[in-house]
Amino acid sequence: MTLWLISFGLISGITTWLFGFGGGFVTVPLLYTLILTLWGIDSLPAEHAMQIAVATSALIMLFSAAVTTIKHHKAKRLDWNIMSTLFIGIAFGGILGALLALTVEGTWIKWIFIGYLFITILDCYFRPGFMSPTHNVKKVTKAKESINGTVIGIIAAFLGVGGSVMTVPLLRRRGTPMVQSAAMANALTLPLALTATFTYVALSFTSPLNSESGFIGYIWLKAALILICSTWVGLKISERFLSRIPDKWHARVYPLLLSLVLIVMLF
């Protein structure tokens, strides 16, 4: 188990830095699979496997988003004027998404996760503006941007995926290069991860897993610690490669990685 967590933590760190994933698309399928394997499909943790995976992922994303936001800010890759309204909406949506995840059966979360992945992959390939960013960008009002941020926060916290799967295509279609899109997606994951993690911890007393050792509410502490440490190593490894990837290939690899995650969740 430990080796799997370390390996996927490294992958999480690399994909977080290069594509703004926040780690959720790597850690949620891994944690879900490990829980079923370790405790068995008829156990109490298995019954709440998706909630555990999503809540634990939120804590890991909080760490990775904080580290990457500081580094990207120092490298001047963040446009806070563009991000400010989205930032507030995502923070609010993160609370709503976390609350929603606690009220829905884990099986539903799994299939919504799969469905959202599928739609996003098709959107990247077939809707104009992602593979080749557009230069005809419409102005967006603050009210609409707040709604965009809230919707992103709800979906991302509900699925434990960090929001990058929505923010990267959104920024990309506004003419933002992949390097900057990934950087801003990491920063926009921070308010979501913060509010979602706070919500999961604050409501930990409602968790049926309180009788199980190694959990705070739905957060699996041992897995979170190992993944956080290995994610940090992955971030350090990939830091030097971000600016070296051509924009065209950066955009092409993004939906391919999402396709791999989709296959894992299906099979």
XYZ file of C-alpha atoms in Angstrom:
267
model
C 0.000 0.000 0.000
C 2.746 2.451 0.984
C 4.588 1.957 -2.308
C 1.405 2.635 -4.277
C 0.749 5.808 -2.285
C 4.306 7.078 -2.789
C 4.215 6.311 -6.525
C 0.871 8.018 -7.055
C 1.915 10.929 -4.857
C 4.855 11.527 -7.203
C 2.511 11.382 -10.195
C 0.102 13.720 -8.413
C 2.852 16.271 -7.789
C 4.068 16.142 -11.393
C 0.588 16.486 -12.934
C -0.358 19.193 -10.442
C 2.598 21.361 -11.424
C 2.417 20.719 -15.172
C -1.363 20.658 -15.707
C -2.934 22.266 -12.628
C -4.784 19.080 -11.711
C -4.529 19.680 -7.965
C -3.924 15.957 -7.533
C -7.568 14.911 -7.276
C -7.718 13.099 -10.599
C -4.809 10.934 -9.459
C -5.562 10.462 -5.766
C -9.342 9.908 -5.850
C -9.226 6.753 -8.065
C -6.199 5.437 -6.135
C -7.742 5.948 -2.683
C -11.060 4.501 -3.806
C -9.331 1.340 -5.084
C -7.088 0.968 -2.016
C -10.003 1.274 0.409
C -11.927 -1.505 -1.343
C -8.784 -3.672 -1.431
C -7.673 -3.161 2.171
C -11.007 -3.301 3.987
C -13.081 -5.410 1.576
C -16.208 -4.412 -0.313
C -18.552 -5.280 2.559
C -16.801 -3.119 5.165
C -17.860 0.236 6.590
C -14.945 2.129 4.936
C -15.836 0.549 1.582
C -19.416 1.753 1.972
C -18.076 5.314 2.216
C -15.039 4.819 -0.068
C -15.799 7.742 -2.391
C -16.446 10.156 0.493
C -13.110 9.101 2.060
C -11.308 9.500 -1.262
C -12.824 12.934 -1.903
C -12.252 14.285 1.635
C -8.663 12.994 1.805
C -8.013 14.405 -1.658
C -9.176 17.851 -0.481
C -6.525 17.883 2.261
C -3.800 16.828 -0.182
C -4.909 19.497 -2.657
C -4.751 22.116 0.094
C -1.063 21.351 0.572
C -0.153 21.162 -3.125
C -2.181 24.275 -4.022
C -0.522 26.318 -1.260
C 2.986 25.307 -2.386
C 2.343 25.867 -6.097
C 0.532 29.186 -5.557
C 3.546 30.612 -3.706
C 5.957 29.413 -6.390
C 3.832 30.595 -9.328
C 3.295 33.978 -7.653
C 7.047 34.432 -7.276
C 7.491 33.462 -10.935
C 4.830 36.085 -11.898
C 2.603 33.569 -13.707
C -0.569 34.623 -11.862
C -2.918 37.373 -13.011
C -4.794 38.243 -9.825
C -7.062 40.699 -11.676
C -8.454 37.807 -13.734
C -8.568 35.419 -10.776
C -10.014 37.555 -7.962
C -13.748 37.153 -8.690
C -13.382 33.451 -9.547
C -11.387 33.012 -6.321
C -14.261 34.179 -4.106
C -16.903 32.170 -5.967
C -14.815 28.986 -5.818
C -14.279 29.385 -2.063
C -18.032 29.639 -1.472
C -18.769 26.765 -3.860
C -16.213 24.590 -2.055
C -18.329 24.652 1.112
C -21.514 23.755 -0.760
C -19.788 20.970 -2.695
C -18.340 19.399 0.445
C -21.729 19.484 2.189
C -23.347 17.911 -0.863
C -20.762 15.112 -0.995
C -21.614 14.137 2.586
C -25.285 13.646 1.729
C -24.954 11.562 -1.462
C -24.229 7.839 -1.739
C -20.645 7.019 -2.744
C -21.777 5.094 -5.832
C -23.460 8.202 -7.201
C -20.292 10.260 -6.664
C -18.267 7.645 -8.537
C -20.528 7.659 -11.608
C -20.866 11.436 -11.627
C -17.057 11.593 -11.473
C -16.827 9.252 -14.486
C -19.515 11.148 -16.415
C -17.864 14.490 -15.801
C -14.500 13.153 -16.969
C -16.056 11.838 -20.175
C -17.791 15.138 -20.957
C -14.610 17.121 -20.262
C -12.503 14.956 -22.574
C -15.006 15.368 -25.421
C -15.173 19.102 -24.713
C -11.379 19.467 -24.992
C -11.262 17.661 -28.324
C -14.382 18.889 -30.085
C -15.229 22.384 -28.791
C -13.061 25.109 -30.358
C -10.633 27.078 -28.216
C -8.788 24.459 -26.164
C -6.262 22.854 -28.515
C -5.609 26.238 -30.151
C -6.507 29.180 -27.889
C -8.788 31.819 -29.359
C -7.895 35.478 -29.710
C -11.506 36.708 -29.861
C -12.312 36.816 -26.158
C -15.628 38.154 -24.881
C -15.655 40.290 -21.753
C -17.199 38.628 -18.700
C -19.136 40.539 -16.040
C -18.228 40.127 -12.366
C -21.673 38.659 -11.647
C -21.250 35.958 -14.287
C -17.698 35.257 -13.136
C -18.916 34.822 -9.548
C -21.490 32.306 -10.762
C -18.796 30.519 -12.796
C -16.578 30.317 -9.712
C -19.365 29.035 -7.464
C -20.333 26.292 -9.936
C -16.680 25.272 -10.319
C -16.271 25.161 -6.527
C -19.387 23.025 -5.996
C -18.485 20.443 -8.657
C -14.789 20.329 -7.755
C -15.353 19.899 -3.995
C -18.134 17.377 -4.600
C -15.833 15.243 -6.767
C -12.557 16.062 -4.984
C -10.797 17.099 -8.202
C -9.543 20.605 -7.508
C -11.413 22.461 -10.213
C -8.586 22.468 -12.772
C -10.669 20.381 -15.154
C -12.953 23.416 -15.401
C -10.587 26.340 -14.850
C -7.919 25.220 -17.334
C -10.374 24.913 -20.280
C -12.093 28.143 -19.173
C -8.845 30.126 -19.122
C -7.596 28.395 -22.245
C -10.648 29.535 -24.215
C -9.915 33.084 -23.106
C -6.578 32.953 -24.922
C -4.378 32.037 -21.934
C -1.301 29.863 -22.683
C -1.244 26.403 -21.069
C 1.648 27.328 -18.766
C -0.288 30.247 -17.279
C -3.593 28.335 -17.319
C -2.032 25.516 -15.257
C -0.456 28.046 -12.872
C -3.723 29.916 -12.286
C -5.649 26.630 -11.958
C -3.343 25.670 -9.086
C -3.939 29.002 -7.359
C -7.704 28.738 -7.894
C -7.625 25.293 -6.262
C -6.438 26.875 -3.003
C -9.741 28.483 -1.832
C -11.662 25.381 -2.846
C -9.338 22.998 -0.993
C -9.274 25.261 2.068
C -13.041 25.600 2.455
C -13.730 21.965 1.525
C -11.154 20.610 4.014
C -12.462 22.924 6.743
C -16.008 21.695 6.079
C -15.010 18.023 6.225
C -13.098 18.550 9.494
C -15.820 20.723 11.052
C -18.438 18.048 10.334
C -16.206 15.127 11.331
C -18.461 14.380 14.307
C -21.170 13.260 11.866
C -18.939 10.644 10.213
C -19.862 6.972 10.752
C -16.113 6.223 10.598
C -15.382 7.724 14.012
C -15.128 4.203 15.439
C -12.410 3.362 12.883
C -8.813 4.205 13.853
C -6.775 6.401 11.514
C -9.616 8.681 10.406
C -10.662 12.236 11.204
C -14.178 12.220 9.864
C -13.772 10.987 6.299
C -10.077 11.951 6.046
C -7.728 8.931 5.972
C -4.730 10.318 7.870
C -1.977 7.810 6.983
C -2.742 7.936 3.268
C -2.935 11.739 3.374
C 0.473 12.066 5.066
C 2.240 9.727 2.632
C 0.615 11.366 -0.393
C 1.462 14.875 0.826
C 5.147 14.001 1.289
C 5.466 12.241 -2.076
C 3.445 14.959 -3.827
C 5.975 17.522 -2.609
C 8.790 15.472 -4.177
C 6.806 15.274 -7.431
C 6.366 19.049 -7.427
C 10.110 19.546 -7.021
C 10.883 17.108 -9.852
C 8.515 18.734 -12.353
C 9.206 22.376 -11.449
C 12.040 22.753 -13.939
C 10.061 21.340 -16.890
C 6.965 23.580 -16.966
C 8.292 26.261 -19.301
C 9.992 23.763 -21.633
C 6.852 22.049 -22.951
C 5.507 23.553 -26.218
C 2.004 24.970 -25.780
C 0.539 22.706 -28.486
C 1.799 19.506 -26.853
C 0.924 20.773 -23.392
C -2.703 21.080 -24.525
C -2.723 17.692 -26.286
C -1.414 15.741 -23.296
C -4.012 17.240 -20.906
C -7.088 15.306 -22.225
C -4.958 12.168 -22.709
C -4.193 12.104 -18.987
C -7.871 12.592 -18.202
C -8.613 9.602 -20.471
C -6.236 7.423 -18.430
C -8.021 8.401 -15.223
C -11.366 7.596 -16.857
C -10.144 4.095 -17.775
C -8.947 3.485 -14.195
C -12.296 4.509 -12.723
C -14.228 2.371 -15.195
C -12.220 -0.840 -14.829
